[in-house]
Amino acid sequence: MAGLLFIFVKKLRMATSVRLIRRYVWLVETIRRAGRISLEDINKKWINSSLHDEKDSDLPERTFHRHREAISDLFGIEILCGRSNGNVYYIGDEEILDKPSFTSSLFNGLAIDNLLIDNPNVKERIQYEQTPGGSKYLPVIIEAIAKNLLIKLTYRSFNDRRLKEFKVEPYGLKQASRRWYLIAHIPDYETLTVLALDRIESIDITDDNFEFDKNWNLDSYFDEVMGVNLEDDYDCEDVRIRVYGHQRHYIESLPLHKSQKLRKSEKEYSEYIFKLRPEYEFQHEILKMGYNAEVLSPQWLRDEIRWQAEEILKLYQEK
């Protein structure tokens, strides 16, 4: 994914203007909303768009097809033509815009931005989640990943407030709980380390190459955990929880972990089973559900959650 994004950014820089990119996004979004639409109907909508240049009465067919090619090249989105249905156009694979990726995030962000340009009064009625920062380092890290170059950075962790400077071999990037993390190998260390981008003070790409292990896979590396915590203190095991009331509808629509499976569904509750390391991030998710969630097994985790609940109760009793 990182290599594809590097190519995407390079091509994006070659685009003649941001305005042209906005036109591409508008075109895809117009076709996606319609499902299937003719070029004539696209032009009717184009004339009423804020991106429409008054010097041009419509979107010429030749320009439209050039836009199709550019959209395919930049975003990997194919605009197909249904000739048997009267030459109507549609998106070949809409799922590409729903899958988590840099491209889909950028595209959907620009689509929203286009709407806000047309409706500036709406801006004050939309609120975004605040992120701790660090995203400014993404282009540098992605370039280093693409070229297999070591990164020199200064870092200040939460556990050790001292500023440290060291080099790392960048393996991948992962977003979790509104933070971006760099998964990297520090030379002379056996295991990989996870670094929060918002804890980086400065970063530079070196001229030193490293040999990337092509057998390493980012997705499978984090298969057993919820976020980015890979403590060896926890083994991967089956975890069974019972969720009560409406809370189960939330975790069914947004599973806690990819291994989540429904085991039993009753009128008052549902039981789910997970295959993971039940480390503190998973424990916190259970606690966030309060009295609507109960750990059934393993027994040690049930005892741990009960202990944490008792400690919380003590805080309120002592006030």
PDB file of C-alpha atoms in Angstrom:
ATOM      1  CA  MET A   1       0.000   0.000   0.000  1.00  0.00           C
ATOM      2  CA  ALA A   2       2.839   2.385   0.838  1.00  0.00           C
ATOM      3  CA  GLY A   3       4.482   1.794  -2.539  1.00  0.00           C
ATOM      4  CA  LEU A   4       1.208   2.499  -4.316  1.00  0.00           C
ATOM      5  CA  LEU A   5       0.716   5.701  -2.352  1.00  0.00           C
ATOM      6  CA  PHE A   6       4.237   6.863  -3.243  1.00  0.00           C
ATOM      7  CA  ILE A   7       3.405   6.403  -6.921  1.00  0.00           C
ATOM      8  CA  PHE A   8       0.065   8.138  -6.359  1.00  0.00           C
ATOM      9  CA  VAL A   9       1.670  11.175  -4.704  1.00  0.00           C
ATOM     10  CA  LYS A  10       4.215  11.411  -7.499  1.00  0.00           C
ATOM     11  CA  LYS A  11       1.469  11.383 -10.117  1.00  0.00           C
ATOM     12  CA  LEU A  12      -0.625  13.793  -8.103  1.00  0.00           C
ATOM     13  CA  ARG A  13       2.199  16.334  -8.149  1.00  0.00           C
ATOM     14  CA  MET A  14       2.198  16.114 -11.927  1.00  0.00           C
ATOM     15  CA  ALA A  15      -1.447  17.174 -12.143  1.00  0.00           C
ATOM     16  CA  THR A  16      -1.879  20.628 -13.597  1.00  0.00           C
ATOM     17  CA  SER A  17      -3.846  22.041 -10.668  1.00  0.00           C
ATOM     18  CA  VAL A  18      -5.845  21.305  -7.566  1.00  0.00           C
ATOM     19  CA  ARG A  19      -8.879  22.495  -9.483  1.00  0.00           C
ATOM     20  CA  LEU A  20      -8.415  19.712 -11.997  1.00  0.00           C
ATOM     21  CA  ILE A  21      -8.183  17.138  -9.206  1.00  0.00           C
ATOM     22  CA  ARG A  22     -11.414  18.505  -7.783  1.00  0.00           C
ATOM     23  CA  ARG A  23     -13.042  18.007 -11.172  1.00  0.00           C
ATOM     24  CA  TYR A  24     -11.956  14.359 -11.155  1.00  0.00           C
ATOM     25  CA  VAL A  25     -13.423  13.882  -7.682  1.00  0.00           C
ATOM     26  CA  TRP A  26     -16.653  15.645  -8.667  1.00  0.00           C
ATOM     27  CA  LEU A  27     -17.030  13.402 -11.710  1.00  0.00           C
ATOM     28  CA  VAL A  28     -16.562  10.167  -9.745  1.00  0.00           C
ATOM     29  CA  GLU A  29     -18.872  11.314  -6.957  1.00  0.00           C
ATOM     30  CA  THR A  30     -21.567  12.353  -9.467  1.00  0.00           C
ATOM     31  CA  ILE A  31     -21.485   8.950 -11.172  1.00  0.00           C
ATOM     32  CA  ARG A  32     -21.315   7.095  -7.847  1.00  0.00           C
ATOM     33  CA  ARG A  33     -24.430   8.905  -6.563  1.00  0.00           C
ATOM     34  CA  ALA A  34     -26.380   8.286  -9.737  1.00  0.00           C
ATOM     35  CA  GLY A  35     -25.415   4.624 -10.034  1.00  0.00           C
ATOM     36  CA  ARG A  36     -25.670   4.791 -13.820  1.00  0.00           C
ATOM     37  CA  ILE A  37     -25.791   8.037 -15.751  1.00  0.00           C
ATOM     38  CA  SER A  38     -25.451   9.278 -19.333  1.00  0.00           C
ATOM     39  CA  LEU A  39     -22.939  11.886 -20.443  1.00  0.00           C
ATOM     40  CA  GLU A  40     -25.871  14.190 -21.224  1.00  0.00           C
ATOM     41  CA  ASP A  41     -27.095  14.024 -17.619  1.00  0.00           C
ATOM     42  CA  ILE A  42     -23.538  14.443 -16.312  1.00  0.00           C
ATOM     43  CA  ASN A  43     -23.362  17.694 -18.299  1.00  0.00           C
ATOM     44  CA  LYS A  44     -26.639  18.929 -16.800  1.00  0.00           C
ATOM     45  CA  LYS A  45     -25.163  18.486 -13.331  1.00  0.00           C
ATOM     46  CA  TRP A  46     -21.797  19.888 -14.419  1.00  0.00           C
ATOM     47  CA  ILE A  47     -23.321  23.202 -15.535  1.00  0.00           C
ATOM     48  CA  ASN A  48     -24.780  23.695 -12.035  1.00  0.00           C
ATOM     49  CA  SER A  49     -21.524  22.841 -10.287  1.00  0.00           C
ATOM     50  CA  SER A  50     -19.317  25.515  -8.698  1.00  0.00           C
ATOM     51  CA  LEU A  51     -16.369  23.908 -10.511  1.00  0.00           C
ATOM     52  CA  HIS A  52     -17.937  24.660 -13.879  1.00  0.00           C
ATOM     53  CA  ASP A  53     -16.005  27.198 -15.928  1.00  0.00           C
ATOM     54  CA  GLU A  54     -18.440  29.638 -17.500  1.00  0.00           C
ATOM     55  CA  LYS A  55     -16.244  29.775 -20.607  1.00  0.00           C
ATOM     56  CA  ASP A  56     -17.202  26.148 -21.315  1.00  0.00           C
ATOM     57  CA  SER A  57     -20.876  25.398 -21.857  1.00  0.00           C
ATOM     58  CA  ASP A  58     -20.465  21.727 -21.103  1.00  0.00           C
ATOM     59  CA  LEU A  59     -17.986  18.926 -20.520  1.00  0.00           C
ATOM     60  CA  PRO A  60     -16.764  17.918 -24.002  1.00  0.00           C
ATOM     61  CA  GLU A  61     -16.779  14.180 -24.681  1.00  0.00           C
ATOM     62  CA  ARG A  62     -13.041  14.179 -25.427  1.00  0.00           C
ATOM     63  CA  THR A  63     -12.348  15.950 -22.109  1.00  0.00           C
ATOM     64  CA  PHE A  64     -14.638  13.510 -20.305  1.00  0.00           C
ATOM     65  CA  HIS A  65     -12.660  10.513 -21.598  1.00  0.00           C
ATOM     66  CA  ARG A  66      -9.352  12.185 -20.704  1.00  0.00           C
ATOM     67  CA  HIS A  67     -10.730  12.628 -17.185  1.00  0.00           C
ATOM     68  CA  ARG A  68     -11.690   8.932 -17.107  1.00  0.00           C
ATOM     69  CA  GLU A  69      -8.110   7.945 -17.940  1.00  0.00           C
ATOM     70  CA  ALA A  70      -6.657  10.331 -15.348  1.00  0.00           C
ATOM     71  CA  ILE A  71      -9.043   9.052 -12.658  1.00  0.00           C
ATOM     72  CA  SER A  72      -8.024   5.486 -13.407  1.00  0.00           C
ATOM     73  CA  ASP A  73      -4.348   6.430 -13.303  1.00  0.00           C
ATOM     74  CA  LEU A  74      -4.514   8.486 -10.092  1.00  0.00           C
ATOM     75  CA  PHE A  75      -7.163   6.760  -7.999  1.00  0.00           C
ATOM     76  CA  GLY A  76      -7.392   3.305  -9.561  1.00  0.00           C
ATOM     77  CA  ILE A  77     -11.106   3.922 -10.133  1.00  0.00           C
ATOM     78  CA  GLU A  78     -12.529   2.642 -13.419  1.00  0.00           C
ATOM     79  CA  ILE A  79     -15.471   4.504 -14.977  1.00  0.00           C
ATOM     80  CA  LEU A  80     -17.110   1.923 -17.220  1.00  0.00           C
ATOM     81  CA  CYS A  81     -19.637   2.316 -20.008  1.00  0.00           C
ATOM     82  CA  GLY A  82     -22.788   0.197 -20.255  1.00  0.00           C
ATOM     83  CA  ARG A  83     -23.322   0.313 -23.994  1.00  0.00           C
ATOM     84  CA  SER A  84     -26.258  -2.098 -23.938  1.00  0.00           C
ATOM     85  CA  ASN A  85     -28.131   0.306 -21.644  1.00  0.00           C
ATOM     86  CA  GLY A  86     -27.813   3.407 -23.786  1.00  0.00           C
ATOM     87  CA  ASN A  87     -24.182   4.363 -23.119  1.00  0.00           C
ATOM     88  CA  VAL A  88     -24.569   5.023 -19.412  1.00  0.00           C
ATOM     89  CA  TYR A  89     -21.520   5.301 -17.188  1.00  0.00           C
ATOM     90  CA  TYR A  90     -20.929   3.656 -13.798  1.00  0.00           C
ATOM     91  CA  ILE A  91     -18.142   2.959 -11.295  1.00  0.00           C
ATOM     92  CA  GLY A  92     -16.524  -0.412 -11.918  1.00  0.00           C
ATOM     93  CA  ASP A  93     -15.579  -1.218  -8.322  1.00  0.00           C
ATOM     94  CA  GLU A  94     -17.184   1.071  -5.751  1.00  0.00           C
ATOM     95  CA  GLU A  95     -15.676  -0.934  -2.876  1.00  0.00           C
ATOM     96  CA  ILE A  96     -12.298   0.642  -3.586  1.00  0.00           C
ATOM     97  CA  LEU A  97     -13.696   3.864  -2.104  1.00  0.00           C
ATOM     98  CA  ASP A  98     -14.892   2.121   1.058  1.00  0.00           C
ATOM     99  CA  LYS A  99     -11.819   0.054   1.844  1.00  0.00           C
ATOM    100  CA  PRO A 100      -9.379   1.613   4.359  1.00  0.00           C
ATOM    101  CA  SER A 101      -6.516   3.113   2.352  1.00  0.00           C
ATOM    102  CA  PHE A 102      -4.728   6.402   1.777  1.00  0.00           C
ATOM    103  CA  THR A 103      -6.406   6.724  -1.615  1.00  0.00           C
ATOM    104  CA  SER A 104      -9.962   6.250  -0.335  1.00  0.00           C
ATOM    105  CA  SER A 105      -9.308   8.574   2.600  1.00  0.00           C
ATOM    106  CA  LEU A 106      -7.931  11.284   0.312  1.00  0.00           C
ATOM    107  CA  PHE A 107     -10.673  10.861  -2.281  1.00  0.00           C
ATOM    108  CA  ASN A 108     -13.555  10.931   0.210  1.00  0.00           C
ATOM    109  CA  GLY A 109     -11.980  13.924   1.938  1.00  0.00           C
ATOM    110  CA  LEU A 110     -11.824  15.830  -1.350  1.00  0.00           C
ATOM    111  CA  ALA A 111     -15.408  14.840  -2.151  1.00  0.00           C
ATOM    112  CA  ILE A 112     -16.549  16.382   1.137  1.00  0.00           C
ATOM    113  CA  ASP A 113     -14.381  19.426   0.486  1.00  0.00           C
ATOM    114  CA  ASN A 114     -16.092  19.918  -2.886  1.00  0.00           C
ATOM    115  CA  LEU A 115     -19.472  19.908  -1.158  1.00  0.00           C
ATOM    116  CA  LEU A 116     -18.296  22.433   1.414  1.00  0.00           C
ATOM    117  CA  ILE A 117     -17.128  24.760  -1.370  1.00  0.00           C
ATOM    118  CA  ASP A 118     -20.644  24.628  -2.824  1.00  0.00           C
ATOM    119  CA  ASN A 119     -22.204  25.003   0.638  1.00  0.00           C
ATOM    120  CA  PRO A 120     -19.888  27.171   2.799  1.00  0.00           C
ATOM    121  CA  ASN A 121     -22.604  27.672   5.430  1.00  0.00           C
ATOM    122  CA  VAL A 122     -22.369  23.965   6.320  1.00  0.00           C
ATOM    123  CA  LYS A 123     -18.764  24.132   7.573  1.00  0.00           C
ATOM    124  CA  GLU A 124     -19.762  25.288  11.040  1.00  0.00           C
ATOM    125  CA  ARG A 125     -22.107  22.322  11.344  1.00  0.00           C
ATOM    126  CA  ILE A 126     -19.429  19.659  10.808  1.00  0.00           C
ATOM    127  CA  GLN A 127     -16.970  18.641  13.505  1.00  0.00           C
ATOM    128  CA  TYR A 128     -13.921  16.445  13.050  1.00  0.00           C
ATOM    129  CA  GLU A 129     -12.132  14.310  15.603  1.00  0.00           C
ATOM    130  CA  GLN A 130      -8.980  15.930  16.909  1.00  0.00           C
ATOM    131  CA  THR A 131      -5.828  13.929  16.268  1.00  0.00           C
ATOM    132  CA  PRO A 132      -2.601  14.332  18.256  1.00  0.00           C
ATOM    133  CA  GLY A 133      -0.534  15.158  15.167  1.00  0.00           C
ATOM    134  CA  GLY A 134       2.420  13.524  13.456  1.00  0.00           C
ATOM    135  CA  SER A 135       0.719  13.109  10.083  1.00  0.00           C
ATOM    136  CA  LYS A 136       3.128  15.677   8.608  1.00  0.00           C
ATOM    137  CA  TYR A 137       5.820  12.969   8.758  1.00  0.00           C
ATOM    138  CA  LEU A 138       3.832  10.534   6.594  1.00  0.00           C
ATOM    139  CA  PRO A 139       5.281  11.647   3.206  1.00  0.00           C
ATOM    140  CA  VAL A 140       8.856  11.328   4.478  1.00  0.00           C
ATOM    141  CA  ILE A 141       8.245   7.904   5.998  1.00  0.00           C
ATOM    142  CA  ILE A 142       6.394   6.624   2.923  1.00  0.00           C
ATOM    143  CA  GLU A 143       9.275   7.714   0.691  1.00  0.00           C
ATOM    144  CA  ALA A 144      11.757   5.920   2.976  1.00  0.00           C
ATOM    145  CA  ILE A 145       9.604   2.766   2.945  1.00  0.00           C
ATOM    146  CA  ALA A 146       9.378   2.845  -0.850  1.00  0.00           C
ATOM    147  CA  LYS A 147      13.145   3.199  -1.244  1.00  0.00           C
ATOM    148  CA  ASN A 148      14.178   0.977   1.711  1.00  0.00           C
ATOM    149  CA  LEU A 149      16.172   3.799   3.288  1.00  0.00           C
ATOM    150  CA  LEU A 150      16.996   4.200   6.972  1.00  0.00           C
ATOM    151  CA  ILE A 151      15.368   7.070   8.843  1.00  0.00           C
ATOM    152  CA  LYS A 152      17.134   9.200  11.417  1.00  0.00           C
ATOM    153  CA  LEU A 153      14.772  10.568  14.018  1.00  0.00           C
ATOM    154  CA  THR A 154      14.591  12.191  17.425  1.00  0.00           C
ATOM    155  CA  TYR A 155      11.925  10.732  19.667  1.00  0.00           C
ATOM    156  CA  ARG A 156      10.411  11.398  23.067  1.00  0.00           C
ATOM    157  CA  SER A 157       8.299   8.514  24.405  1.00  0.00           C
ATOM    158  CA  PHE A 158       5.641   8.690  27.103  1.00  0.00           C
ATOM    159  CA  ASN A 159       7.590   6.265  29.306  1.00  0.00           C
ATOM    160  CA  ASP A 160      10.917   8.086  29.017  1.00  0.00           C
ATOM    161  CA  ARG A 161      10.645  11.843  28.608  1.00  0.00           C
ATOM    162  CA  ARG A 162      14.278  12.181  27.534  1.00  0.00           C
ATOM    163  CA  LEU A 163      14.831  13.069  23.887  1.00  0.00           C
ATOM    164  CA  LYS A 164      16.574  10.238  22.022  1.00  0.00           C
ATOM    165  CA  GLU A 165      18.151  10.165  18.589  1.00  0.00           C
ATOM    166  CA  PHE A 166      18.520   6.932  16.621  1.00  0.00           C
ATOM    167  CA  LYS A 167      18.130   5.324  13.202  1.00  0.00           C
ATOM    168  CA  VAL A 168      15.407   2.891  12.208  1.00  0.00           C
ATOM    169  CA  GLU A 169      14.498   0.718   9.253  1.00  0.00           C
ATOM    170  CA  PRO A 170      10.905   1.671   8.371  1.00  0.00           C
ATOM    171  CA  TYR A 171       8.766  -1.421   7.754  1.00  0.00           C
ATOM    172  CA  GLY A 172       5.239  -0.048   7.712  1.00  0.00           C
ATOM    173  CA  LEU A 173       2.614   2.373   8.987  1.00  0.00           C
ATOM    174  CA  LYS A 174      -0.522   1.656  10.979  1.00  0.00           C
ATOM    175  CA  GLN A 175      -3.334   3.890  12.163  1.00  0.00           C
ATOM    176  CA  ALA A 176      -5.068   3.018  15.440  1.00  0.00           C
ATOM    177  CA  SER A 177      -7.212   5.053  17.854  1.00  0.00           C
ATOM    178  CA  ARG A 178      -6.660   8.316  15.904  1.00  0.00           C
ATOM    179  CA  ARG A 179      -2.851   7.920  16.017  1.00  0.00           C
ATOM    180  CA  TRP A 180      -0.375   6.986  13.307  1.00  0.00           C
ATOM    181  CA  TYR A 181       2.352   4.516  14.213  1.00  0.00           C
ATOM    182  CA  LEU A 182       5.613   3.619  12.507  1.00  0.00           C
ATOM    183  CA  ILE A 183       6.539  -0.057  12.663  1.00  0.00           C
ATOM    184  CA  ALA A 184      10.302  -0.156  12.422  1.00  0.00           C
ATOM    185  CA  HIS A 185      13.384  -2.213  13.099  1.00  0.00           C
ATOM    186  CA  ILE A 186      16.178  -0.640  15.108  1.00  0.00           C
ATOM    187  CA  PRO A 187      19.513  -2.073  13.929  1.00  0.00           C
ATOM    188  CA  ASP A 188      21.015  -4.574  16.423  1.00  0.00           C
ATOM    189  CA  TYR A 189      17.567  -5.196  17.984  1.00  0.00           C
ATOM    190  CA  GLU A 190      15.896  -8.557  17.444  1.00  0.00           C
ATOM    191  CA  THR A 191      12.259  -7.456  17.391  1.00  0.00           C
ATOM    192  CA  LEU A 192      10.383  -4.668  15.663  1.00  0.00           C
ATOM    193  CA  THR A 193       9.348  -1.566  17.577  1.00  0.00           C
ATOM    194  CA  VAL A 194       6.241   0.593  17.318  1.00  0.00           C
ATOM    195  CA  LEU A 195       6.703   4.387  17.380  1.00  0.00           C
ATOM    196  CA  ALA A 196       3.902   6.945  17.635  1.00  0.00           C
ATOM    197  CA  LEU A 197       4.329   9.648  15.002  1.00  0.00           C
ATOM    198  CA  ASP A 198       3.126  12.372  17.371  1.00  0.00           C
ATOM    199  CA  ARG A 199       6.110  11.577  19.654  1.00  0.00           C
ATOM    200  CA  ILE A 200       8.620  12.268  16.862  1.00  0.00           C
ATOM    201  CA  GLU A 201      10.418  15.612  17.217  1.00  0.00           C
ATOM    202  CA  SER A 202      12.302  15.533  13.910  1.00  0.00           C
ATOM    203  CA  ILE A 203      12.919  13.120  11.065  1.00  0.00           C
ATOM    204  CA  ASP A 204      15.303  12.800   8.116  1.00  0.00           C
ATOM    205  CA  ILE A 205      15.861  10.238   5.392  1.00  0.00           C
ATOM    206  CA  THR A 206      19.423   8.929   5.202  1.00  0.00           C
ATOM    207  CA  ASP A 207      21.284   7.562   2.169  1.00  0.00           C
ATOM    208  CA  ASP A 208      21.709   4.193   3.889  1.00  0.00           C
ATOM    209  CA  ASN A 209      19.787   1.281   2.416  1.00  0.00           C
ATOM    210  CA  PHE A 210      18.485  -1.663   4.382  1.00  0.00           C
ATOM    211  CA  GLU A 211      17.266  -5.096   3.270  1.00  0.00           C
ATOM    212  CA  PHE A 212      13.542  -5.423   3.847  1.00  0.00           C
ATOM    213  CA  ASP A 213      12.251  -8.868   4.795  1.00  0.00           C
ATOM    214  CA  LYS A 214       9.806  -9.599   1.969  1.00  0.00           C
ATOM    215  CA  ASN A 215       8.198 -12.382   4.001  1.00  0.00           C
ATOM    216  CA  TRP A 216       7.033  -9.848   6.598  1.00  0.00           C
ATOM    217  CA  ASN A 217       3.367  -8.875   6.343  1.00  0.00           C
ATOM    218  CA  LEU A 218       1.817  -5.924   8.171  1.00  0.00           C
ATOM    219  CA  ASP A 219      -1.696  -7.357   8.431  1.00  0.00           C
ATOM    220  CA  SER A 220      -0.651 -10.733   9.825  1.00  0.00           C
ATOM    221  CA  TYR A 221       1.844  -9.069  12.202  1.00  0.00           C
ATOM    222  CA  PHE A 222      -1.028  -7.456  14.129  1.00  0.00           C
ATOM    223  CA  ASP A 223      -3.532 -10.278  13.658  1.00  0.00           C
ATOM    224  CA  GLU A 224      -3.550 -11.200  17.337  1.00  0.00           C
ATOM    225  CA  VAL A 225      -4.100  -7.737  18.862  1.00  0.00           C
ATOM    226  CA  MET A 226      -6.634  -4.933  18.704  1.00  0.00           C
ATOM    227  CA  GLY A 227      -4.296  -1.997  18.268  1.00  0.00           C
ATOM    228  CA  VAL A 228      -0.498  -1.889  18.174  1.00  0.00           C
ATOM    229  CA  ASN A 229       0.434  -3.390  21.544  1.00  0.00           C
ATOM    230  CA  LEU A 230       2.371  -6.645  21.059  1.00  0.00           C
ATOM    231  CA  GLU A 231       3.412  -7.484  24.613  1.00  0.00           C
ATOM    232  CA  ASP A 232       4.852 -10.982  25.027  1.00  0.00           C
ATOM    233  CA  ASP A 233       3.147 -11.219  28.430  1.00  0.00           C
ATOM    234  CA  TYR A 234      -0.084 -12.259  26.698  1.00  0.00           C
ATOM    235  CA  ASP A 235      -0.688 -15.432  24.710  1.00  0.00           C
ATOM    236  CA  CYS A 236      -3.138 -15.684  21.868  1.00  0.00           C
ATOM    237  CA  GLU A 237      -6.187 -17.559  23.147  1.00  0.00           C
ATOM    238  CA  ASP A 238      -9.945 -17.881  22.863  1.00  0.00           C
ATOM    239  CA  VAL A 239     -11.864 -15.186  24.729  1.00  0.00           C
ATOM    240  CA  ARG A 240     -15.615 -15.433  25.273  1.00  0.00           C
ATOM    241  CA  ILE A 241     -17.702 -12.443  26.274  1.00  0.00           C
ATOM    242  CA  ARG A 242     -21.393 -11.834  26.811  1.00  0.00           C
ATOM    243  CA  VAL A 243     -22.852  -8.517  25.682  1.00  0.00           C
ATOM    244  CA  TYR A 244     -26.227  -7.293  26.909  1.00  0.00           C
ATOM    245  CA  GLY A 245     -28.935  -5.043  25.514  1.00  0.00           C
ATOM    246  CA  HIS A 246     -28.409  -2.612  22.659  1.00  0.00           C
ATOM    247  CA  GLN A 247     -24.629  -2.665  23.103  1.00  0.00           C
ATOM    248  CA  ARG A 248     -24.425  -5.844  21.049  1.00  0.00           C
ATOM    249  CA  HIS A 249     -25.809  -3.993  18.021  1.00  0.00           C
ATOM    250  CA  TYR A 250     -22.827  -1.621  18.198  1.00  0.00           C
ATOM    251  CA  ILE A 251     -20.151  -4.309  18.257  1.00  0.00           C
ATOM    252  CA  GLU A 252     -21.928  -6.233  15.513  1.00  0.00           C
ATOM    253  CA  SER A 253     -21.844  -3.191  13.235  1.00  0.00           C
ATOM    254  CA  LEU A 254     -18.264  -2.359  14.290  1.00  0.00           C
ATOM    255  CA  PRO A 255     -16.486  -5.544  15.528  1.00  0.00           C
ATOM    256  CA  LEU A 256     -13.943  -5.166  18.311  1.00  0.00           C
ATOM    257  CA  HIS A 257     -11.508  -7.413  16.424  1.00  0.00           C
ATOM    258  CA  LYS A 258     -11.392  -9.202  13.080  1.00  0.00           C
ATOM    259  CA  SER A 259     -11.668 -12.584  14.846  1.00  0.00           C
ATOM    260  CA  GLN A 260     -15.018 -11.700  16.445  1.00  0.00           C
ATOM    261  CA  LYS A 261     -17.655 -14.396  15.884  1.00  0.00           C
ATOM    262  CA  LEU A 262     -21.193 -14.699  17.178  1.00  0.00           C
ATOM    263  CA  ARG A 263     -21.504 -17.831  19.327  1.00  0.00           C
ATOM    264  CA  LYS A 264     -25.021 -17.509  20.719  1.00  0.00           C
ATOM    265  CA  SER A 265     -27.848 -14.998  20.510  1.00  0.00           C
ATOM    266  CA  GLU A 266     -30.602 -14.814  23.135  1.00  0.00           C
ATOM    267  CA  LYS A 267     -33.331 -12.277  23.808  1.00  0.00           C
ATOM    268  CA  GLU A 268     -31.366 -10.422  26.511  1.00  0.00           C
ATOM    269  CA  TYR A 269     -27.777 -10.964  25.368  1.00  0.00           C
ATOM    270  CA  SER A 270     -25.401 -12.319  22.749  1.00  0.00           C
ATOM    271  CA  GLU A 271     -22.166 -14.235  23.256  1.00  0.00           C
ATOM    272  CA  TYR A 272     -19.083 -13.664  21.124  1.00  0.00           C
ATOM    273  CA  ILE A 273     -15.798 -15.473  20.847  1.00  0.00           C
ATOM    274  CA  PHE A 274     -12.453 -13.906  19.921  1.00  0.00           C
ATOM    275  CA  LYS A 275      -9.061 -15.333  19.059  1.00  0.00           C
ATOM    276  CA  LEU A 276      -6.464 -12.789  20.212  1.00  0.00           C
ATOM    277  CA  ARG A 277      -4.072 -11.606  22.889  1.00  0.00           C
ATOM    278  CA  PRO A 278      -6.331 -10.042  25.559  1.00  0.00           C
ATOM    279  CA  GLU A 279      -3.906  -7.237  26.402  1.00  0.00           C
ATOM    280  CA  TYR A 280      -4.795  -3.900  27.948  1.00  0.00           C
ATOM    281  CA  GLU A 281      -6.289  -2.353  24.784  1.00  0.00           C
ATOM    282  CA  PHE A 282      -8.805  -5.191  24.534  1.00  0.00           C
ATOM    283  CA  GLN A 283      -9.455  -5.013  28.289  1.00  0.00           C
ATOM    284  CA  HIS A 284     -10.187  -1.286  28.004  1.00  0.00           C
ATOM    285  CA  GLU A 285     -12.721  -1.946  25.257  1.00  0.00           C
ATOM    286  CA  ILE A 286     -14.506  -4.415  27.537  1.00  0.00           C
ATOM    287  CA  LEU A 287     -14.496  -1.916  30.410  1.00  0.00           C
ATOM    288  CA  LYS A 288     -15.829   0.834  28.128  1.00  0.00           C
ATOM    289  CA  MET A 289     -19.015  -1.189  27.732  1.00  0.00           C
ATOM    290  CA  GLY A 290     -19.528  -1.083  31.503  1.00  0.00           C
ATOM    291  CA  TYR A 291     -22.268  -3.324  32.876  1.00  0.00           C
ATOM    292  CA  ASN A 292     -23.303  -4.271  29.329  1.00  0.00           C
ATOM    293  CA  ALA A 293     -20.348  -6.632  28.887  1.00  0.00           C
ATOM    294  CA  GLU A 294     -19.180  -9.663  30.866  1.00  0.00           C
ATOM    295  CA  VAL A 295     -16.088 -11.794  30.314  1.00  0.00           C
ATOM    296  CA  LEU A 296     -16.989 -15.479  30.528  1.00  0.00           C
ATOM    297  CA  SER A 297     -13.580 -16.978  29.817  1.00  0.00           C
ATOM    298  CA  PRO A 298     -10.672 -17.353  30.302  1.00  0.00           C
ATOM    299  CA  GLN A 299     -10.994 -17.198  34.065  1.00  0.00           C
ATOM    300  CA  TRP A 300      -7.836 -15.107  34.567  1.00  0.00           C
ATOM    301  CA  LEU A 301      -9.248 -12.368  32.312  1.00  0.00           C
ATOM    302  CA  ARG A 302     -12.601 -12.493  34.085  1.00  0.00           C
ATOM    303  CA  ASP A 303     -10.727 -12.026  37.386  1.00  0.00           C
ATOM    304  CA  GLU A 304      -8.649  -9.177  35.912  1.00  0.00           C
ATOM    305  CA  ILE A 305     -11.699  -7.253  34.692  1.00  0.00           C
ATOM    306  CA  ARG A 306     -13.419  -7.793  38.037  1.00  0.00           C
ATOM    307  CA  TRP A 307     -10.339  -6.477  39.869  1.00  0.00           C
ATOM    308  CA  GLN A 308     -10.225  -3.378  37.670  1.00  0.00           C
ATOM    309  CA  ALA A 309     -13.951  -2.789  38.263  1.00  0.00           C
ATOM    310  CA  GLU A 310     -13.403  -3.057  42.026  1.00  0.00           C
ATOM    311  CA  GLU A 311     -10.533  -0.551  41.838  1.00  0.00           C
ATOM    312  CA  ILE A 312     -12.789   1.863  39.934  1.00  0.00           C
ATOM    313  CA  LEU A 313     -15.445   1.438  42.609  1.00  0.00           C
ATOM    314  CA  LYS A 314     -12.903   2.291  45.324  1.00  0.00           C
ATOM    315  CA  LEU A 315     -12.188   5.631  43.653  1.00  0.00           C
ATOM    316  CA  TYR A 316     -15.822   6.615  43.930  1.00  0.00           C
ATOM    317  CA  GLN A 317     -16.213   5.297  47.466  1.00  0.00           C
ATOM    318  CA  GLU A 318     -13.223   7.279  48.742  1.00  0.00           C
ATOM    319  CA  LYS A 319     -14.416  10.640  47.406  1.00  0.00           C
TER     320      LYS A 319
END
